[in-house]
GROMACS .gro file of C-alpha atoms in nm:
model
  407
    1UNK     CA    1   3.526  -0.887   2.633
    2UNK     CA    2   3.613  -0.852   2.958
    3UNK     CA    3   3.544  -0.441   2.945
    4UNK     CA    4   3.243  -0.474   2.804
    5UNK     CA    5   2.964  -0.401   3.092
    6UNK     CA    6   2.720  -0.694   3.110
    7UNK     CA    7   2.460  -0.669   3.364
    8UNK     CA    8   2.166  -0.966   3.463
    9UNK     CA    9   1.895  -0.777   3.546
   10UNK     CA   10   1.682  -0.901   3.799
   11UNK     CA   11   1.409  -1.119   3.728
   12UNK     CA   12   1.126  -0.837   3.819
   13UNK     CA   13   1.295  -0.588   3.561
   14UNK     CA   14   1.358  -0.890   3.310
   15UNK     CA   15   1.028  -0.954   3.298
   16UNK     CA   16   0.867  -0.614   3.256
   17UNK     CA   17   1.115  -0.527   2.972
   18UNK     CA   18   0.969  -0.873   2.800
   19UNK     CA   19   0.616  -0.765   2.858
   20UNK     CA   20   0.591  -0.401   2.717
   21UNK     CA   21   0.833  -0.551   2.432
   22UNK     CA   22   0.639  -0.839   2.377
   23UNK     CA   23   0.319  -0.585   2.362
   24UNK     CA   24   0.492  -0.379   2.113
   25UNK     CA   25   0.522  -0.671   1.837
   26UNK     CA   26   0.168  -0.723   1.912
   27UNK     CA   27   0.041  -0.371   1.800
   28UNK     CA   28   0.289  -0.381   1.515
   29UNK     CA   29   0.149  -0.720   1.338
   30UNK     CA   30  -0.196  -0.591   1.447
   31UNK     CA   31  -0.114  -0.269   1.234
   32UNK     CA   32   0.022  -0.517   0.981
   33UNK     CA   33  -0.254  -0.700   0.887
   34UNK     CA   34  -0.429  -0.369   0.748
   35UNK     CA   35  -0.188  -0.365   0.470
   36UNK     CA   36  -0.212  -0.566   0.151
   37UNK     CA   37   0.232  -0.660   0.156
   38UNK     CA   38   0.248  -0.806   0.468
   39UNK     CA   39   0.190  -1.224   0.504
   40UNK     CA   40  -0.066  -1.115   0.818
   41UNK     CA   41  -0.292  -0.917   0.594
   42UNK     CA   42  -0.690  -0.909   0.664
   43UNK     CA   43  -0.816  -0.647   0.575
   44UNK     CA   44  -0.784  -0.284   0.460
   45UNK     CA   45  -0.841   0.050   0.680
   46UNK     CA   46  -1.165   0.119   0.388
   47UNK     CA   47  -1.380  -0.212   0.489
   48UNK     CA   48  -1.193  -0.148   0.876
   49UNK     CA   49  -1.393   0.125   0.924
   50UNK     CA   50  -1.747   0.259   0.869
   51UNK     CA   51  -1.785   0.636   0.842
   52UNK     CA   52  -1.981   0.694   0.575
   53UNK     CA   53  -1.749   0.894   0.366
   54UNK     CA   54  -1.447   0.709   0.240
   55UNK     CA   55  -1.203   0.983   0.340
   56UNK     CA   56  -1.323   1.004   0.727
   57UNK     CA   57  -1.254   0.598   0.747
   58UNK     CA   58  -0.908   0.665   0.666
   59UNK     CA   59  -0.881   0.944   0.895
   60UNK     CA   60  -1.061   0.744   1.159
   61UNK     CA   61  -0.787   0.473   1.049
   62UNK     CA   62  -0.513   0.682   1.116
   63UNK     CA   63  -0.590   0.837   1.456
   64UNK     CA   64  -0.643   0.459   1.573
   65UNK     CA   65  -0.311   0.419   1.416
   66UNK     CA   66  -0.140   0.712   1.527
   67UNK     CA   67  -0.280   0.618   1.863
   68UNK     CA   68  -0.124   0.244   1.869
   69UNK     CA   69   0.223   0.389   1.737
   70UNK     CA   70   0.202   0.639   2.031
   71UNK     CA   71   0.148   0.360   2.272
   72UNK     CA   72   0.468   0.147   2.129
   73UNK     CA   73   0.721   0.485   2.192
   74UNK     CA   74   0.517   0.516   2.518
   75UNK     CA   75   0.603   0.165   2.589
   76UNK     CA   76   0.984   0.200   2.467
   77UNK     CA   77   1.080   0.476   2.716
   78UNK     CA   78   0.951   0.277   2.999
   79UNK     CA   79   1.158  -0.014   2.854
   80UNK     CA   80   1.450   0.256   2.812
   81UNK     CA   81   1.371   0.330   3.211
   82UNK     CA   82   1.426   0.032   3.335
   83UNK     CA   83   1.737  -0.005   3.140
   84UNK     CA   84   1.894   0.255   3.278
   85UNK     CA   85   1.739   0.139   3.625
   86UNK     CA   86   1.974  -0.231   3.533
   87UNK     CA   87   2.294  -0.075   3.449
   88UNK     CA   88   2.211   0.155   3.802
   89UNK     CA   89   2.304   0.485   3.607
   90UNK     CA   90   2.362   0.823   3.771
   91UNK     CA   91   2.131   1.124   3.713
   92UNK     CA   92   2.420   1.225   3.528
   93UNK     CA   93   2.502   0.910   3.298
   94UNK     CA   94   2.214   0.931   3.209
   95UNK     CA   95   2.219   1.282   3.078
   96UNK     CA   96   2.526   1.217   2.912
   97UNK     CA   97   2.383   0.918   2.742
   98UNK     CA   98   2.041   1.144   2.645
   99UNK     CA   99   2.264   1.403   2.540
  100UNK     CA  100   2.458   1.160   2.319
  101UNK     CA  101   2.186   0.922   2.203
  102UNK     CA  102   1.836   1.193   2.236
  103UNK     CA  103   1.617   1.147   2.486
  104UNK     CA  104   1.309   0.901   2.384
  105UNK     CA  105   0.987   1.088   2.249
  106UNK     CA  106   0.754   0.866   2.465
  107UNK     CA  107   0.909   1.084   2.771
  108UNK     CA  108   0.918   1.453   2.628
  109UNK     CA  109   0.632   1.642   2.791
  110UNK     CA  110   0.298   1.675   2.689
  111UNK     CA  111  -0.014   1.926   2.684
  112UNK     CA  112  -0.266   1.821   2.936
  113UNK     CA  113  -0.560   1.819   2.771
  114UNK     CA  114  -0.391   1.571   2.494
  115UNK     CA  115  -0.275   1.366   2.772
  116UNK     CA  116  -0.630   1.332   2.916
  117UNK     CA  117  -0.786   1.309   2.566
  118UNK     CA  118  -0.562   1.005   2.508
  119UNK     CA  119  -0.605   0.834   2.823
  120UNK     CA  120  -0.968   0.913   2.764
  121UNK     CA  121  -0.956   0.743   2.391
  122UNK     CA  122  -0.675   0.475   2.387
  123UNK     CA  123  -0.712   0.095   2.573
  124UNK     CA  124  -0.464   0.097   2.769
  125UNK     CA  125  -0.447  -0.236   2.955
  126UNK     CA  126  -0.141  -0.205   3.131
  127UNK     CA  127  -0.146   0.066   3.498
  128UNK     CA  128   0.216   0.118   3.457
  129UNK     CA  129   0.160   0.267   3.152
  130UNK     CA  130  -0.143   0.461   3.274
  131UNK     CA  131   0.107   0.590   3.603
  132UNK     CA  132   0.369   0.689   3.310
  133UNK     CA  133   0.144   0.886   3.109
  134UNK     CA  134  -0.027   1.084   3.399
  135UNK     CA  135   0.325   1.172   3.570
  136UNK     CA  136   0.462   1.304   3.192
  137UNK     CA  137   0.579   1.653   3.246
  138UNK     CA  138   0.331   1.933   3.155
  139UNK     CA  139   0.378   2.176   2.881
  140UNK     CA  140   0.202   2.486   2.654
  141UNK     CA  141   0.289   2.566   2.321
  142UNK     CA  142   0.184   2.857   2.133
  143UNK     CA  143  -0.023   2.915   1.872
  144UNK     CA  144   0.235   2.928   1.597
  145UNK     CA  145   0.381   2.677   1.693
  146UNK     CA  146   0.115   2.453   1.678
  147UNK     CA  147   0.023   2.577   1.336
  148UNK     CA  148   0.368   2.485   1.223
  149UNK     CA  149   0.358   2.190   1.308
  150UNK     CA  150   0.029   2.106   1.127
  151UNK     CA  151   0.125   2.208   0.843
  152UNK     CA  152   0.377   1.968   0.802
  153UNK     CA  153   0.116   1.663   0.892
  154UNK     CA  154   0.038   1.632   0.496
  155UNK     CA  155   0.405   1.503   0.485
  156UNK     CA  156   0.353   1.266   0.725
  157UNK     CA  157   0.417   0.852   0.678
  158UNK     CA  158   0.604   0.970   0.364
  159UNK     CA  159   0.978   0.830   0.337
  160UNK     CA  160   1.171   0.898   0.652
  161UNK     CA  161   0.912   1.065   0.799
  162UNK     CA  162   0.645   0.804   0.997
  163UNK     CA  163   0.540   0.936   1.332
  164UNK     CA  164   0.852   0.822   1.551
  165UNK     CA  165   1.092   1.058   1.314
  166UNK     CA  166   0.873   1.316   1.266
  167UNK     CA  167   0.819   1.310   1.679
  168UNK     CA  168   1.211   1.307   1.675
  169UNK     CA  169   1.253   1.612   1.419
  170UNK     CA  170   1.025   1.852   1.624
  171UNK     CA  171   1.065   1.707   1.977
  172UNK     CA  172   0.734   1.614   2.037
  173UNK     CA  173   0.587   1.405   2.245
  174UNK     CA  174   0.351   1.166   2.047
  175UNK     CA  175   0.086   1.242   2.230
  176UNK     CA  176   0.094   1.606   2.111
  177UNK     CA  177   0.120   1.455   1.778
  178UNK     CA  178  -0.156   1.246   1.823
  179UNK     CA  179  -0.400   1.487   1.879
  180UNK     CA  180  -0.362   1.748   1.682
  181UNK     CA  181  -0.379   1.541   1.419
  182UNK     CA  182  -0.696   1.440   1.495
  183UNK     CA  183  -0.774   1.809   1.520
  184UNK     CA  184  -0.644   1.932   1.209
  185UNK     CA  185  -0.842   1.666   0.983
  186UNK     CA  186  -0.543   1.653   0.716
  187UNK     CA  187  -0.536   1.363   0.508
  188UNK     CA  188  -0.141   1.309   0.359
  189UNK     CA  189  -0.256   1.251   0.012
  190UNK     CA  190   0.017   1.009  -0.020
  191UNK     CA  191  -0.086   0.747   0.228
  192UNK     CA  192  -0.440   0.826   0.153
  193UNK     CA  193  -0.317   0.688  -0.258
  194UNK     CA  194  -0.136   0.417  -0.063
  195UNK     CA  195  -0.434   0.248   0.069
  196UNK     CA  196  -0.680   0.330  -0.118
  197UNK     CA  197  -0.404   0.131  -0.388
  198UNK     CA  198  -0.439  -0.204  -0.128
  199UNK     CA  199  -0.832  -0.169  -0.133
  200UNK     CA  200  -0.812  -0.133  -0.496
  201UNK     CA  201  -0.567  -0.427  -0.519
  202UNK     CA  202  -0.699  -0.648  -0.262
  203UNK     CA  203  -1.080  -0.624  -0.456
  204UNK     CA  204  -0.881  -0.663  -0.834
  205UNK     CA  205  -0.718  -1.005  -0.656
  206UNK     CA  206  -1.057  -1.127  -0.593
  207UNK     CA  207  -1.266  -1.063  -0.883
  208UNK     CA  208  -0.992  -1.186  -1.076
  209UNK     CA  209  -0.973  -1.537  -0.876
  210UNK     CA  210  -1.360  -1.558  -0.877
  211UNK     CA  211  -1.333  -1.504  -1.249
  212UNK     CA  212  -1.307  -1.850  -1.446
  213UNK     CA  213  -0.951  -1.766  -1.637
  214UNK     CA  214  -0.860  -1.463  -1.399
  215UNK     CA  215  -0.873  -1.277  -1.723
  216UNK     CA  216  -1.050  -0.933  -1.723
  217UNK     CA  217  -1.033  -0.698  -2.041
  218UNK     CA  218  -1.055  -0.341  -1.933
  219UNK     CA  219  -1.291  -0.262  -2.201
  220UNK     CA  220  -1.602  -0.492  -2.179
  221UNK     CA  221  -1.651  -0.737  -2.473
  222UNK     CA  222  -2.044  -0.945  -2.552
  223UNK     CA  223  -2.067  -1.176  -2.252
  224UNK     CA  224  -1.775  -1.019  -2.080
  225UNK     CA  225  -1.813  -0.728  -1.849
  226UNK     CA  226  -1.492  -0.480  -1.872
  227UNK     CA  227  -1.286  -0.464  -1.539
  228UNK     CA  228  -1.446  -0.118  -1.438
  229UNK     CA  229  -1.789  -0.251  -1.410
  230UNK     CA  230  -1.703  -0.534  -1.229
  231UNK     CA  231  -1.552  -0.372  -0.943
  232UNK     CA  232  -1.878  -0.107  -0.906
  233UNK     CA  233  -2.032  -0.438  -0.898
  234UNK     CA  234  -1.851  -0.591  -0.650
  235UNK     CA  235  -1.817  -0.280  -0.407
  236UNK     CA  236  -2.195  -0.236  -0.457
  237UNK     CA  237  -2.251  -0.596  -0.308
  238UNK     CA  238  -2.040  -0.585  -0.012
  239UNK     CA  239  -2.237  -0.312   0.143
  240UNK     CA  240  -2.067  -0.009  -0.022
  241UNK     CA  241  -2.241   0.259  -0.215
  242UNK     CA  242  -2.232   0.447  -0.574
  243UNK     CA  243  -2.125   0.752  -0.394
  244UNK     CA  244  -1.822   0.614  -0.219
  245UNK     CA  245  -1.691   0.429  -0.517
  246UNK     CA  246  -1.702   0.760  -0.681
  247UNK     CA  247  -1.495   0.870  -0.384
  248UNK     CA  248  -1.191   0.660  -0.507
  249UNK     CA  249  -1.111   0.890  -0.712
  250UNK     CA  250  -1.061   1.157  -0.468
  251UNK     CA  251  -0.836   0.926  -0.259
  252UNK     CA  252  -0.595   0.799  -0.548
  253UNK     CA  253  -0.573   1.194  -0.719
  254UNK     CA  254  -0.713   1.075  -1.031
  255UNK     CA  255  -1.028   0.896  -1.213
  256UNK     CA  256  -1.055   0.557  -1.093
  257UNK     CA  257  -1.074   0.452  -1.490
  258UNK     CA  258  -0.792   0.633  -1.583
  259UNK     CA  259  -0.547   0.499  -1.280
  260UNK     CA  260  -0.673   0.161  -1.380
  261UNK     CA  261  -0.577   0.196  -1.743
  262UNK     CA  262  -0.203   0.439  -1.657
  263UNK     CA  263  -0.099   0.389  -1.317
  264UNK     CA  264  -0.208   0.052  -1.082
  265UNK     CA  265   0.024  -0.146  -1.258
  266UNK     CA  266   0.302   0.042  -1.219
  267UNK     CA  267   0.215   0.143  -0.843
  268UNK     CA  268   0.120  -0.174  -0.731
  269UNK     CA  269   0.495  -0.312  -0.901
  270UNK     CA  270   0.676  -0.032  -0.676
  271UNK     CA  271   0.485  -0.086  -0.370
  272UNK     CA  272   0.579  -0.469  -0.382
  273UNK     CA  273   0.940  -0.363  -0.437
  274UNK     CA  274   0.989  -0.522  -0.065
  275UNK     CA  275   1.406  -0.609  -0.144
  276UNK     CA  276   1.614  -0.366  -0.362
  277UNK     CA  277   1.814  -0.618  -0.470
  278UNK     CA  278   1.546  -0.843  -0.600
  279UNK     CA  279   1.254  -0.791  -0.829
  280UNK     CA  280   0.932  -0.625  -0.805
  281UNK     CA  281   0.665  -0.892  -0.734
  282UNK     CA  282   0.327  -0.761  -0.873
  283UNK     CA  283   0.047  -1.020  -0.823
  284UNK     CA  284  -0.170  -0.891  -1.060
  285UNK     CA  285  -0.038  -0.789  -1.392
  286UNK     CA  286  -0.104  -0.571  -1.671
  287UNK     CA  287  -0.113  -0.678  -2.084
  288UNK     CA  288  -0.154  -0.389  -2.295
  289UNK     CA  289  -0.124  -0.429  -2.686
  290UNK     CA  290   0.061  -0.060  -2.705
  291UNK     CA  291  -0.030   0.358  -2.677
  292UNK     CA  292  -0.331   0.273  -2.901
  293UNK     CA  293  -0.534   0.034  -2.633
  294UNK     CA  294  -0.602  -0.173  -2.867
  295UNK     CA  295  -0.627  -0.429  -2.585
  296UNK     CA  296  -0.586  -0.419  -2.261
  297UNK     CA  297  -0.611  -0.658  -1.942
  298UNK     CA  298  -0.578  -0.768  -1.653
  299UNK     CA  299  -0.407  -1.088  -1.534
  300UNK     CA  300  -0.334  -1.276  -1.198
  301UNK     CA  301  -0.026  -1.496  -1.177
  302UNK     CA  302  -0.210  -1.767  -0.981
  303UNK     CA  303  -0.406  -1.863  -1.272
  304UNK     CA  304  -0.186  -1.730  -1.579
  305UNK     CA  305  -0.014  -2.078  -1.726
  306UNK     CA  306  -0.006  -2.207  -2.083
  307UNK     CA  307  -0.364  -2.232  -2.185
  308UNK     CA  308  -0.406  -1.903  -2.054
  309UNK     CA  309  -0.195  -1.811  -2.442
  310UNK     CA  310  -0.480  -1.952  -2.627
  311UNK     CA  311  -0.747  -1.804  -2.446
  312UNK     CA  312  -0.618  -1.482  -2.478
  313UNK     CA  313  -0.638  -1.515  -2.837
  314UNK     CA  314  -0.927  -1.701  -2.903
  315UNK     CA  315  -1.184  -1.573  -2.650
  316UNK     CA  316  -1.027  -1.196  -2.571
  317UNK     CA  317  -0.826  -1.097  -2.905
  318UNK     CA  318  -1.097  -1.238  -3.124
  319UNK     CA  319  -1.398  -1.077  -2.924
  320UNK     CA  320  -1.154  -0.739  -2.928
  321UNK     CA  321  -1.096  -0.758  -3.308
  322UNK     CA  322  -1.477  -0.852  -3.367
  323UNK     CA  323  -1.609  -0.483  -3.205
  324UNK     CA  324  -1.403  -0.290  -3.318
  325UNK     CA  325  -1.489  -0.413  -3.685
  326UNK     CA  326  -1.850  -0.367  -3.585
  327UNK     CA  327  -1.800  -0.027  -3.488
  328UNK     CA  328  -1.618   0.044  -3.846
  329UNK     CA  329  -1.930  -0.013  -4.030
  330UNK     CA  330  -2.145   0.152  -3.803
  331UNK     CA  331  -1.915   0.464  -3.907
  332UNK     CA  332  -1.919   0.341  -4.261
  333UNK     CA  333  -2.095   0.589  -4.368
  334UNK     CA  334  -2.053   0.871  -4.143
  335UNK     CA  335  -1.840   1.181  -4.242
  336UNK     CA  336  -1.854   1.399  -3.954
  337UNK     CA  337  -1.440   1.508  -3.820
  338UNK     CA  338  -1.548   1.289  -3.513
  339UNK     CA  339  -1.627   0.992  -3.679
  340UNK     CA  340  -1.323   1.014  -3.887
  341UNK     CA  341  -1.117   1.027  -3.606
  342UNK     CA  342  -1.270   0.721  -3.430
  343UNK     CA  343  -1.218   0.528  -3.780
  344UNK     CA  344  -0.869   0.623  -3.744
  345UNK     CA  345  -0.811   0.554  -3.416
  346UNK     CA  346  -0.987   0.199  -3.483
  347UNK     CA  347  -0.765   0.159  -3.775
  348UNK     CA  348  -0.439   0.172  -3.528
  349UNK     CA  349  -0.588  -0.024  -3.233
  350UNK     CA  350  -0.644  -0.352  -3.488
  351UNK     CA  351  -0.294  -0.288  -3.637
  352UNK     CA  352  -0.178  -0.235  -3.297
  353UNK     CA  353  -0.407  -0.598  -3.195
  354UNK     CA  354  -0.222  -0.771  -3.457
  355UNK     CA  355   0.079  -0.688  -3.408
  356UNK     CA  356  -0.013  -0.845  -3.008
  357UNK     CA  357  -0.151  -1.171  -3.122
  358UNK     CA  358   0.210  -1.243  -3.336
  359UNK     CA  359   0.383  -1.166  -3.020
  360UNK     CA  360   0.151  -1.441  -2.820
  361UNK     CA  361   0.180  -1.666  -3.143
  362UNK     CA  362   0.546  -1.631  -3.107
  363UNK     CA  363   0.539  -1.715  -2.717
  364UNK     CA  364   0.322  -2.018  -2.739
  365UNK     CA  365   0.624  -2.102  -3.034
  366UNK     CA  366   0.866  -2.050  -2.853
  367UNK     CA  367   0.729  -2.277  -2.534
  368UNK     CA  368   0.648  -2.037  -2.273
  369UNK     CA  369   0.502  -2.254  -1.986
  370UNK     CA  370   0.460  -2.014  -1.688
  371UNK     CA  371   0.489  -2.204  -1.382
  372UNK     CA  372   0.336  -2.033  -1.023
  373UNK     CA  373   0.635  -2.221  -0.869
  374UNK     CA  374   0.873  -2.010  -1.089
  375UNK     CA  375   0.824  -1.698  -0.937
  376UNK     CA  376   0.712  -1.342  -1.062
  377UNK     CA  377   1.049  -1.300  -1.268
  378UNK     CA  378   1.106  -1.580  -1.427
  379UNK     CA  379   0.726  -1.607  -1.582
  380UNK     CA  380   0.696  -1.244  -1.647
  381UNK     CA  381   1.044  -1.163  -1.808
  382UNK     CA  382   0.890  -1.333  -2.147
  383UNK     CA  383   0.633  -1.090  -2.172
  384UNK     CA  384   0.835  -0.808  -2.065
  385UNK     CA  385   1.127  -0.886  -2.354
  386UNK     CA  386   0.766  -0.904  -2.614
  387UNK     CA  387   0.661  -0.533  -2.517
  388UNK     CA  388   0.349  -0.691  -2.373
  389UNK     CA  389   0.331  -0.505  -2.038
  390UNK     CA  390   0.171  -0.171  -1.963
  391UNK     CA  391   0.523  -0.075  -1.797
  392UNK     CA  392   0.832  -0.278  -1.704
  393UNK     CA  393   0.858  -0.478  -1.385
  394UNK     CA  394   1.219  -0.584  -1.428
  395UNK     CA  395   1.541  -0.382  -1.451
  396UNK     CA  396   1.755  -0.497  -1.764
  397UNK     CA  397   1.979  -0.677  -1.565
  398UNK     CA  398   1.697  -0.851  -1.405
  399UNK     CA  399   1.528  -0.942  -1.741
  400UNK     CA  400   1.835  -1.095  -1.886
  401UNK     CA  401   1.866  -1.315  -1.554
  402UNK     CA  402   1.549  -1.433  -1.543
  403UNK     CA  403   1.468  -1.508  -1.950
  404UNK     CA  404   1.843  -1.714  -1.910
  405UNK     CA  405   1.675  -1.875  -1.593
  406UNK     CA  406   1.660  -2.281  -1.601
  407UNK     CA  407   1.479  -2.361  -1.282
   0.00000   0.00000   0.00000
């Protein structure tokens, strides 16, 4: 212990390390609360921002946010600074220690007209960081170097490579970063599918807890709009137009209809895979009879319980079952190669429904009682082992843990 070099710093030095640091939490639970995982959330970067085309508010989005990440490195190296100012290190210690460790992004040099821009842009509150900025060493790149580099920006904020590593990999200053981003108007397709995913999520939560069960078929059934049209409807009442719902498709790589029926499940399962060592906590769930759609919906753990069972098969199977026999004798008599295809397919979906309603029949038998208090893998393991999910949620360790669970 006794080797070990503790210095106090003095109180001046103390208190500016606790003031950028304290700054830096600040910007990172602000950045928070635009994403649907974190406790903080508020809102998404598509209601955030205006532009009138959906993909410019998430590249308006990510400047801001490029621009507040830049600010926290900026902030580090100052606190990195005055470190080295407590321990009193040599021009040479610290060398040794840059050489060892890298030297901090926030203090690599920058361009001068993306130093200016970003003074120009960012609120900076604090003069010390102001003075740190304008004294950054100068620098010029060339032209292919600057091409390389933003090239590589539709890799960005993908694993291991958010804007402090990527700064790290190429030895750029953020700032650099920062604007030619903003310059090369590349959206990362992947974080662009990533949010658009919490808008898409955040609007499913709510039209599911405004509906009365929060029960929504995907297919519409008499007196109950399918999930599709409800969320045009809702978009188009909270000031968003036809146009720009179409543009979710664009954003998520794929026809908003057809992620809804293949892939939000399953993404919004993985993107709540906060632990690896624990389940997948999906808030909104998805039933699906089989390959055949015979039925599909969507569910919301904080209203699924017991009677939730019997009004699946009463109100939703039984509506389900009711068109699709109504649609066989509108084909009755119809011998076209379409129409005996669509008889077919009919044919499978109510075998396919039937087979669904034993499995709830056998649940409510059995005494499934989902509780909110018992989690995500205790109440969806049941419906998991019954084949009732669009895809699996729990590993088969999990499922065995959680269907054996007594709490």
């Amino acid at each position: 212990m006794q080797r070990i070099p503790v210095v106090i710093p003095l109180k001046e030095q103390e208190e500016c390390i606790s003031i950028f640091a304290t700054k830096n939490i600040e910007i990172k639970k602000h950045l928070c609360s635009y994403r649907i995982i974190e406790t903080n959330f508020d809102k998404t970067a598509l209601t955030a921002c205006s532009e009138t085309a959906l993909r410019d508010r998430l590249l308006s989005y990510l400047n801001y946010e490029n621009a507040q990440l830049t600010l926290v490195l900026i902030n580090e190296a100052i606190i990195n600074q005055i470190v080295f100012d407590v321990y009193d290190l040599s021009p040479e210690d610290r060398r040794q220690v840059e050489t060892q460790m890298g030297k901090p992004v926030g203090e690599l040099p920058v361009i001068a007209e993306a130093r200016d821009a970003y003074l120009a842009s960012t609120t900076i509150e604090s003069e010390t960081v102001r003075e740190f900025i304008q004294k950054l060493s100068i620098t010029t790149f060339d032209e292919e170097k600057i091409h390389s580099v933003k090239d590589e920006f539709a890799t960005l904020y993908q694993s291991n490579n958010d804007l402090d590593e990527f700064c790290i990999r190429h030895q750029l200053n953020p700032i650099n970063v920062w604007y030619w981003f903003q310059e090369s108007l590349v959206l990362p397709s992947g974080r662009a599918a990533e949010i658009a995913l919490g808008f898409l999520a955040d609007t499913c939560r709510t039209v599911l807890m405004e509906d009365e069960d929060g029960i929504i078929p995907l297919a519409g059934l008499p007196g109950e709009s399918g999930l599709l049209d409800r969320l045009e409807h809702y978009y188009l009442n909270h000031g968003f137009t036809s146009a720009q719902f179409s543009q979710l498709d664009e954003l998520l790589g794929r026809p908003i209809n057809e992620y809804l029926e293949d892939y939000f499940f399953m993404n919004l399962s993985d993107l709540l895979n906060l632990f690896r060592y624990l389940p997948k906590t999906p808030f909104i769930w998805h039933l699906s009879s089989g390959p055949q759609q015979g039925f599909e919906a969507y569910i919301i753990i904080y209203k699924w319980n017991r009677d939730s069972l019997f009004k699946l098969k009463t109100r939703y199977l039984g509506k389900r079952v009711e068109s699709l026999e109504f649609r066989q004798i509108q084909l009755a008599d119809s011998k076209t190669a379409q129409a005996q295809n669509e008889k077919e397919k009919i044919r499978l979906q109510l075998q396919e429904i039937a087979e669904f309603t034993s499995k709830i029949d056998e649940l409510i038998a059995e005494g499934y009682d989902p509780q909110l208090d018992g989690g995500v893998g205790k109440n969806i393991a049941p419906l998991q082992k019954k084949g009732l999910l669009r895809s699996e949620v729990l590993t088969a360790g999990q499922l065995d843990k959680y269907l054996k669970a007594d709490w």
